[in-house]
């Protein structure tokens, strides 16, 4: 029998319309959600919510191995993002847990840096509000924004592209609801640059499924890949994907002989983008949320510079 | 005015024991509401709902679904409360819900524990700029 969802008790009487707190197991939770939210597709993730699951995941973090291996799909990433996103764990708690596990600053600097990213995205969201849903700047791809498809193609959505890597990522996304950051970036680059789909179609799709679905980090990261929140578009080649995935997809891929990611960065840049020479000096376009609430907010002056240090090529 | 008999509104950004509203008012009735409009419009999958449900079950909250502001206000009346306490949200959708609640009763929003408590707001725009300000302060705690 699947483990029982944990539950604390409440000290006030229940009323009709309250959703049940006493569930015998996860199958019952799955059935309940199907009944109460019939429009919500799919099944439960094998990843569990709740404090116990969060603490168990936190107990397994290894800042030293994270530093060395985080860009590899099988690297020692923490898997804490769903718990942090929904406040099951606070960022301060995770920071303190990292501090307790390291002997020197060097051992924890990469992981602390990544926690800083989470804080940065939240601060950006507070500053931009609903502006995160719009392109922050002009694209640097040389393509007209209207040339990007507004709908996600069905073969991507259903995992039938014929590319073992992308179909594998789709499967992880839709069944587990979690993807390694490098896989998110490869998939976003494929959707936006190889398939010419508008970044927002992909970003919205990710939010349907990601347990850590945070509109700010998700949408701004998709914009970073697309180049509407960075100095230049992010893309990759087969060698990069093969290296950081330990070749797990390429070995069995039916498209191995006609891999769209095969080639040097120069070749792919020529193939994917219209005017590489002109992408450097596009002025930033700013959208400010007119309904900001909290005081003491920053007044960023954006440049067209890439805003982040994501996985190396 | 200090609330004497508030209820606690727990939302999607604070489903943990460090929720400042739960820490401040641990004995008051609390509610979490599944926002059916958001779930429908954003096509939120069952995986995500399950994760939220399991996380909420670890907290002493009544679980409801529907229009969040309406459900929270009904919970205020159900417990004859004099207002609502919650944690300060970042998501503008939650801010709009907070504004709707505020039109009906007093709402106190408490800031959650900070990752880095800066003496003055850091510069944003680029991560590197923010991190230049924030990193030394973060490491003061090591």
Coordinates of C-alpha atoms in Angstrom, one line a residue, chain A residues 13 21-22 29 34-35 47 50 70 115 120 135 164 175 202 213 236 245 262 276 290:
Chain A
X13 CA -15.2 21.5 13.9
X21 CA -7.9 15.7 5.9
X22 CA -8.1 12.1 6.8
X29 CA -5.6 11.4 -2.5
X34 CA -9.6 13.5 -9.7
X35 CA -13.1 14.0 -8.2
X47 CA 7.7 13.2 -5.3
X50 CA 5.0 17.9 3.1
X70 CA 25.6 20.2 -10.5
X115 CA 20.0 29.9 -3.3
X120 CA 17.0 37.3 -6.8
X135 CA 9.1 40.1 -23.1
X164 CA 15.2 10.7 -27.2
X175 CA 5.1 12.3 -14.7
X202 CA 6.8 26.8 -23.4
X213 CA 6.5 26.1 -10.8
X236 CA 23.6 24.2 -27.1
X245 CA 23.7 13.7 -19.8
X262 CA 24.8 18.1 -34.3
X276 CA 24.2 37.4 -35.2
X290 CA 2.2 50.1 -12.0

